[in-house]
Amino acid sequence: MIRIAIANQKGGVGKTTTAINIGTALAASGWRVLLIDFDPQGNCSTGLGIHQNERGASSYEVLRGDSTLVDAAIPTKVPRLDLVPATVDLSGAEIELIDFEHRTHRLDAAINAAPPGRWDVCLIDCPPSLGLLTINALVAARLLLVPLQCEFFALEGLSQLLTTFERIRSRFNPGLSILGVALTMYDKRNRLSEQVAQDVRACLGDVVFETVIPRNVRLSEAPSHGLPALIYDHRCSGSEAYIALARELIGRLPAPAKAA
């Protein structure tokens, strides 16, 4: 199973929107997808229409070892897309994990214990921080996808994330690599968006995906309806961009991808 952490310690950059819509696009392409909501806010769960009273075992129980991924995973409205939901209990996990053995490898162990072949790819929607939850996700992942907002402080935040990435790779997970950087919330009417995009490409080169995700009101509306934008309005510019991004992403995945 291919494991992709979607991370950026800065909030409001489109991590959850990216996780939901990339997961949907992969599932629509025939992949069996597991999406792990690893953010205590639970926005990924809400955005897929999973209400609080429908969340039984969650990523919190998985992290503690009280539930397996198979038991916690629930089907969504999207065929072939399963979700491990998050609850507010996850907010206390970082303090609780201090007393746990191998506290940085809890999620990795849970994914390792999943039956081989149950899912083709696992996406982990990380919280907007570089705390123990995100470290668990980066230790468990094999690939890192970074949504990056086209705004002034983007590069500063990216440098912090890349520093953490290098530390995780050197200390815990030498197999971790960067799948790509996805530019989000691009406003073609704003010169700053274009300048940030140029700066990021100049700095990182081919690591940056060609596809740019625009600012789009339909992307913002979709979560309130409990639907991915690709289902809510598949013809809007945001959905079309995520479909294109998914094609690029699939092209970068290791081969043989679906047998991994």
Tab-separated table of C-alpha atoms in Angstrom:
chain	number	residue	atom	x	y	z
A	1	MET	CA	0.000	0.000	0.000
A	2	ILE	CA	1.339	3.380	-1.025
A	3	ARG	CA	1.327	5.832	1.903
A	4	ILE	CA	1.089	9.573	1.302
A	5	ALA	CA	1.108	12.200	4.054
A	6	ILE	CA	-0.508	15.513	3.102
A	7	ALA	CA	1.154	18.059	5.337
A	8	ASN	CA	1.927	21.718	5.901
A	9	GLN	CA	2.171	23.223	9.373
A	10	LYS	CA	0.455	26.384	8.149
A	11	GLY	CA	-3.331	26.290	8.422
A	12	GLY	CA	-5.746	27.245	5.674
A	13	VAL	CA	-3.572	26.157	2.754
A	14	GLY	CA	-5.932	23.531	1.334
A	15	LYS	CA	-4.621	20.327	2.945
A	16	THR	CA	-8.048	18.872	3.663
A	17	THR	CA	-9.533	20.001	0.349
A	18	THR	CA	-6.582	18.383	-1.388
A	19	ALA	CA	-6.900	15.160	0.614
A	20	ILE	CA	-10.629	14.814	-0.096
A	21	ASN	CA	-10.468	15.591	-3.800
A	22	ILE	CA	-7.291	13.685	-4.597
A	23	GLY	CA	-8.755	10.709	-2.721
A	24	THR	CA	-11.959	11.015	-4.723
A	25	ALA	CA	-10.091	11.280	-8.027
A	26	LEU	CA	-7.980	8.223	-7.227
A	27	ALA	CA	-11.069	6.240	-6.234
A	28	ALA	CA	-12.817	7.301	-9.453
A	29	SER	CA	-9.782	5.968	-11.336
A	30	GLY	CA	-10.277	2.531	-9.781
A	31	TRP	CA	-7.955	2.749	-6.791
A	32	ARG	CA	-9.027	1.439	-3.406
A	33	VAL	CA	-8.287	4.420	-1.182
A	34	LEU	CA	-8.000	4.755	2.585
A	35	LEU	CA	-8.134	8.338	3.857
A	36	ILE	CA	-7.020	8.855	7.459
A	37	ASP	CA	-8.317	12.034	9.093
A	38	PHE	CA	-5.456	12.890	11.465
A	39	ASP	CA	-6.576	16.407	12.379
A	40	PRO	CA	-8.498	16.862	15.678
A	41	GLN	CA	-10.750	19.384	13.927
A	42	GLY	CA	-12.145	16.501	11.874
A	43	ASN	CA	-12.732	18.666	8.798
A	44	CYS	CA	-11.897	15.838	6.443
A	45	SER	CA	-14.594	13.687	8.035
A	46	THR	CA	-17.134	16.513	7.883
A	47	GLY	CA	-16.214	17.294	4.296
A	48	LEU	CA	-17.040	13.718	3.337
A	49	GLY	CA	-20.427	13.881	5.047
A	50	ILE	CA	-19.515	11.801	8.110
A	51	HIS	CA	-21.315	13.403	11.059
A	52	GLN	CA	-20.124	13.236	14.656
A	53	ASN	CA	-22.674	10.573	15.651
A	54	GLU	CA	-21.456	8.360	12.793
A	55	ARG	CA	-17.860	8.345	14.020
A	56	GLY	CA	-17.299	5.258	16.136
A	57	ALA	CA	-13.691	4.148	16.400
A	58	SER	CA	-11.512	6.971	15.100
A	59	SER	CA	-7.891	7.745	14.350
A	60	TYR	CA	-7.511	8.427	18.085
A	61	GLU	CA	-8.354	4.813	18.969
A	62	VAL	CA	-6.086	3.600	16.165
A	63	LEU	CA	-3.216	5.684	17.527
A	64	ARG	CA	-3.740	4.333	21.044
A	65	GLY	CA	-3.917	0.761	19.772
A	66	ASP	CA	-7.536	0.340	20.904
A	67	SER	CA	-8.755	-0.229	17.333
A	68	THR	CA	-7.372	-1.505	14.056
A	69	LEU	CA	-7.521	0.417	10.793
A	70	VAL	CA	-9.960	-2.145	9.410
A	71	ASP	CA	-12.336	-1.716	12.364
A	72	ALA	CA	-12.111	2.085	12.307
A	73	ALA	CA	-12.482	2.525	8.534
A	74	ILE	CA	-15.965	3.344	7.262
A	75	PRO	CA	-17.227	3.653	3.680
A	76	THR	CA	-18.005	7.093	2.298
A	77	LYS	CA	-20.399	8.267	-0.397
A	78	VAL	CA	-17.532	7.829	-2.855
A	79	PRO	CA	-17.177	4.234	-4.095
A	80	ARG	CA	-13.793	2.676	-3.196
A	81	LEU	CA	-12.993	5.507	-0.758
A	82	ASP	CA	-12.892	4.529	2.936
A	83	LEU	CA	-12.303	6.939	5.810
A	84	VAL	CA	-10.824	6.628	9.275
A	85	PRO	CA	-12.588	9.604	10.883
A	86	ALA	CA	-11.226	11.976	13.512
A	87	THR	CA	-12.846	13.216	16.705
A	88	VAL	CA	-11.908	15.929	19.183
A	89	ASP	CA	-10.338	13.205	21.367
A	90	LEU	CA	-7.356	13.345	19.036
A	91	SER	CA	-6.476	16.786	20.423
A	92	GLY	CA	-5.239	15.184	23.645
A	93	ALA	CA	-3.294	12.433	21.943
A	94	GLU	CA	0.029	14.280	21.854
A	95	ILE	CA	0.078	14.562	25.657
A	96	GLU	CA	-1.088	10.970	26.159
A	97	LEU	CA	1.496	9.576	23.765
A	98	ILE	CA	4.358	10.867	25.904
A	99	ASP	CA	3.972	7.781	28.099
A	100	PHE	CA	3.667	5.345	25.179
A	101	GLU	CA	6.528	3.219	23.924
A	102	HIS	CA	7.595	4.005	20.345
A	103	ARG	CA	5.282	7.016	20.379
A	104	THR	CA	6.526	8.274	17.004
A	105	HIS	CA	5.717	4.963	15.301
A	106	ARG	CA	2.154	4.322	16.497
A	107	LEU	CA	0.474	5.060	13.156
A	108	ASP	CA	3.164	3.214	11.240
A	109	ALA	CA	2.509	0.102	13.316
A	110	ALA	CA	-1.237	0.358	12.745
A	111	ILE	CA	-0.796	0.618	8.961
A	112	ASN	CA	1.702	-2.267	8.960
A	113	ALA	CA	-0.928	-4.410	10.690
A	114	ALA	CA	-3.552	-3.798	7.994
A	115	PRO	CA	-4.296	-6.771	5.716
A	116	PRO	CA	-2.173	-6.661	2.539
A	117	GLY	CA	-4.189	-5.732	-0.522
A	118	ARG	CA	-7.121	-4.209	1.372
A	119	TRP	CA	-6.303	-0.744	-0.020
A	120	ASP	CA	-4.034	0.430	-2.827
A	121	VAL	CA	-3.172	3.807	-1.357
A	122	CYS	CA	-3.421	5.508	2.028
A	123	LEU	CA	-3.722	9.302	2.314
A	124	ILE	CA	-3.072	10.923	5.709
A	125	ASP	CA	-4.581	14.375	6.256
A	126	CYS	CA	-2.261	15.979	8.822
A	127	PRO	CA	-3.054	18.733	11.342
A	128	PRO	CA	-1.668	22.270	10.843
A	129	SER	CA	1.314	21.777	13.136
A	130	LEU	CA	4.643	19.968	13.340
A	131	GLY	CA	3.761	18.158	16.570
A	132	LEU	CA	3.654	14.466	17.415
A	133	LEU	CA	0.624	13.750	15.232
A	134	THR	CA	2.351	15.064	12.114
A	135	ILE	CA	5.566	13.285	13.092
A	136	ASN	CA	3.593	10.018	13.357
A	137	ALA	CA	2.177	10.649	9.890
A	138	LEU	CA	5.602	11.368	8.386
A	139	VAL	CA	7.098	8.283	10.017
A	140	ALA	CA	4.245	6.147	8.652
A	141	ALA	CA	4.282	7.675	5.159
A	142	ARG	CA	6.572	6.893	2.267
A	143	LEU	CA	5.689	10.011	0.286
A	144	LEU	CA	4.986	13.633	1.257
A	145	LEU	CA	2.520	15.845	-0.616
A	146	VAL	CA	2.715	19.539	0.323
A	147	PRO	CA	-0.167	21.900	-0.522
A	148	LEU	CA	1.304	25.394	-0.661
A	149	GLN	CA	-0.812	28.537	-0.664
A	150	CYS	CA	0.223	31.209	-3.168
A	151	GLU	CA	0.749	33.910	-0.561
A	152	PHE	CA	3.621	35.887	0.931
A	153	PHE	CA	4.587	33.657	3.881
A	154	ALA	CA	4.414	30.414	1.884
A	155	LEU	CA	8.149	29.940	1.378
A	156	GLU	CA	8.950	30.614	5.031
A	157	GLY	CA	6.507	27.934	6.148
A	158	LEU	CA	7.778	25.553	3.489
A	159	SER	CA	11.356	25.856	4.735
A	160	GLN	CA	10.245	24.849	8.242
A	161	LEU	CA	8.378	21.828	6.894
A	162	LEU	CA	11.348	20.743	4.769
A	163	THR	CA	13.636	20.999	7.802
A	164	THR	CA	11.282	18.714	9.726
A	165	PHE	CA	11.125	16.390	6.712
A	166	GLU	CA	14.920	16.040	6.693
A	167	ARG	CA	15.007	15.357	10.430
A	168	ILE	CA	12.329	12.678	10.154
A	169	ARG	CA	14.121	11.069	7.242
A	170	SER	CA	17.490	11.035	8.984
A	171	ARG	CA	16.225	9.817	12.376
A	172	PHE	CA	13.164	7.658	11.760
A	173	ASN	CA	12.202	7.124	8.136
A	174	PRO	CA	15.009	7.067	5.551
A	175	GLY	CA	12.526	5.864	2.911
A	176	LEU	CA	10.480	9.076	3.041
A	177	SER	CA	10.572	11.219	-0.095
A	178	ILE	CA	8.726	14.243	-1.450
A	179	LEU	CA	6.005	13.352	-3.936
A	180	GLY	CA	5.449	16.978	-4.856
A	181	VAL	CA	4.369	20.483	-3.938
A	182	ALA	CA	0.895	21.545	-5.077
A	183	LEU	CA	0.267	25.279	-5.445
A	184	THR	CA	-3.177	26.125	-4.076
A	185	MET	CA	-5.497	29.154	-3.826
A	186	TYR	CA	-3.952	30.692	-6.916
A	187	ASP	CA	-5.572	33.973	-7.919
A	188	LYS	CA	-4.658	34.885	-11.486
A	189	ARG	CA	-5.861	38.448	-10.872
A	190	ASN	CA	-3.249	38.876	-8.150
A	191	ARG	CA	0.359	39.542	-9.129
A	192	LEU	CA	1.519	38.168	-5.785
A	193	SER	CA	0.144	34.706	-6.609
A	194	GLU	CA	2.164	34.609	-9.812
A	195	GLN	CA	5.289	35.884	-8.028
A	196	VAL	CA	5.010	33.238	-5.293
A	197	ALA	CA	4.457	30.521	-7.900
A	198	GLN	CA	7.564	31.668	-9.792
A	199	ASP	CA	9.651	31.796	-6.600
A	200	VAL	CA	8.581	28.309	-5.525
A	201	ARG	CA	9.342	26.854	-8.955
A	202	ALA	CA	12.713	28.600	-9.036
A	203	CYS	CA	13.528	27.173	-5.604
A	204	LEU	CA	12.217	23.623	-5.998
A	205	GLY	CA	12.098	23.009	-9.731
A	206	ASP	CA	10.354	19.848	-10.911
A	207	VAL	CA	9.187	18.971	-7.396
A	208	VAL	CA	6.367	21.479	-7.950
A	209	PHE	CA	3.374	20.101	-9.853
A	210	GLU	CA	2.523	21.861	-13.103
A	211	THR	CA	-1.163	21.956	-12.158
A	212	VAL	CA	-2.179	24.942	-10.027
A	213	ILE	CA	-5.334	24.889	-7.888
A	214	PRO	CA	-7.237	28.184	-8.287
A	215	ARG	CA	-9.259	30.063	-5.718
A	216	ASN	CA	-12.766	28.798	-6.399
A	217	VAL	CA	-15.985	29.344	-4.470
A	218	ARG	CA	-17.278	25.858	-5.342
A	219	LEU	CA	-14.299	24.303	-3.572
A	220	SER	CA	-15.264	26.273	-0.471
A	221	GLU	CA	-18.961	25.382	-0.721
A	222	ALA	CA	-18.583	21.644	-1.197
A	223	PRO	CA	-17.646	20.690	2.421
A	224	SER	CA	-20.825	22.292	3.787
A	225	HIS	CA	-22.757	19.789	1.659
A	226	GLY	CA	-20.633	16.869	2.872
A	227	LEU	CA	-19.361	16.210	-0.640
A	228	PRO	CA	-16.032	16.382	-2.466
A	229	ALA	CA	-15.974	19.219	-4.971
A	230	LEU	CA	-15.496	16.619	-7.708
A	231	ILE	CA	-19.002	15.367	-6.942
A	232	TYR	CA	-20.579	18.650	-5.830
A	233	ASP	CA	-19.623	20.366	-9.098
A	234	HIS	CA	-17.266	18.395	-11.311
A	235	ARG	CA	-17.247	21.113	-13.983
A	236	CYS	CA	-16.018	23.983	-11.812
A	237	SER	CA	-12.464	25.211	-12.284
A	238	GLY	CA	-11.387	23.834	-8.907
A	239	SER	CA	-12.605	20.318	-9.678
A	240	GLU	CA	-11.019	20.345	-13.105
A	241	ALA	CA	-7.730	21.409	-11.523
A	242	TYR	CA	-7.830	18.596	-8.953
A	243	ILE	CA	-8.548	16.056	-11.689
A	244	ALA	CA	-5.493	17.316	-13.557
A	245	LEU	CA	-3.425	17.248	-10.361
A	246	ALA	CA	-4.491	13.656	-9.700
A	247	ARG	CA	-3.298	12.658	-13.171
A	248	GLU	CA	0.094	14.226	-12.475
A	249	LEU	CA	0.268	12.608	-9.069
A	250	ILE	CA	-0.496	9.142	-10.430
A	251	GLY	CA	2.299	9.627	-12.929
A	252	ARG	CA	4.752	10.151	-10.061
A	253	LEU	CA	3.696	7.180	-7.953
A	254	PRO	CA	6.105	4.257	-7.714
A	255	ALA	CA	5.552	1.320	-10.022
A	256	PRO	CA	3.952	-1.134	-9.844
A	257	ALA	CA	1.639	1.313	-8.062
A	258	LYS	CA	-1.510	-0.732	-7.512
A	259	ALA	CA	0.384	-3.794	-6.405
A	260	ALA	CA	2.297	-1.899	-3.691
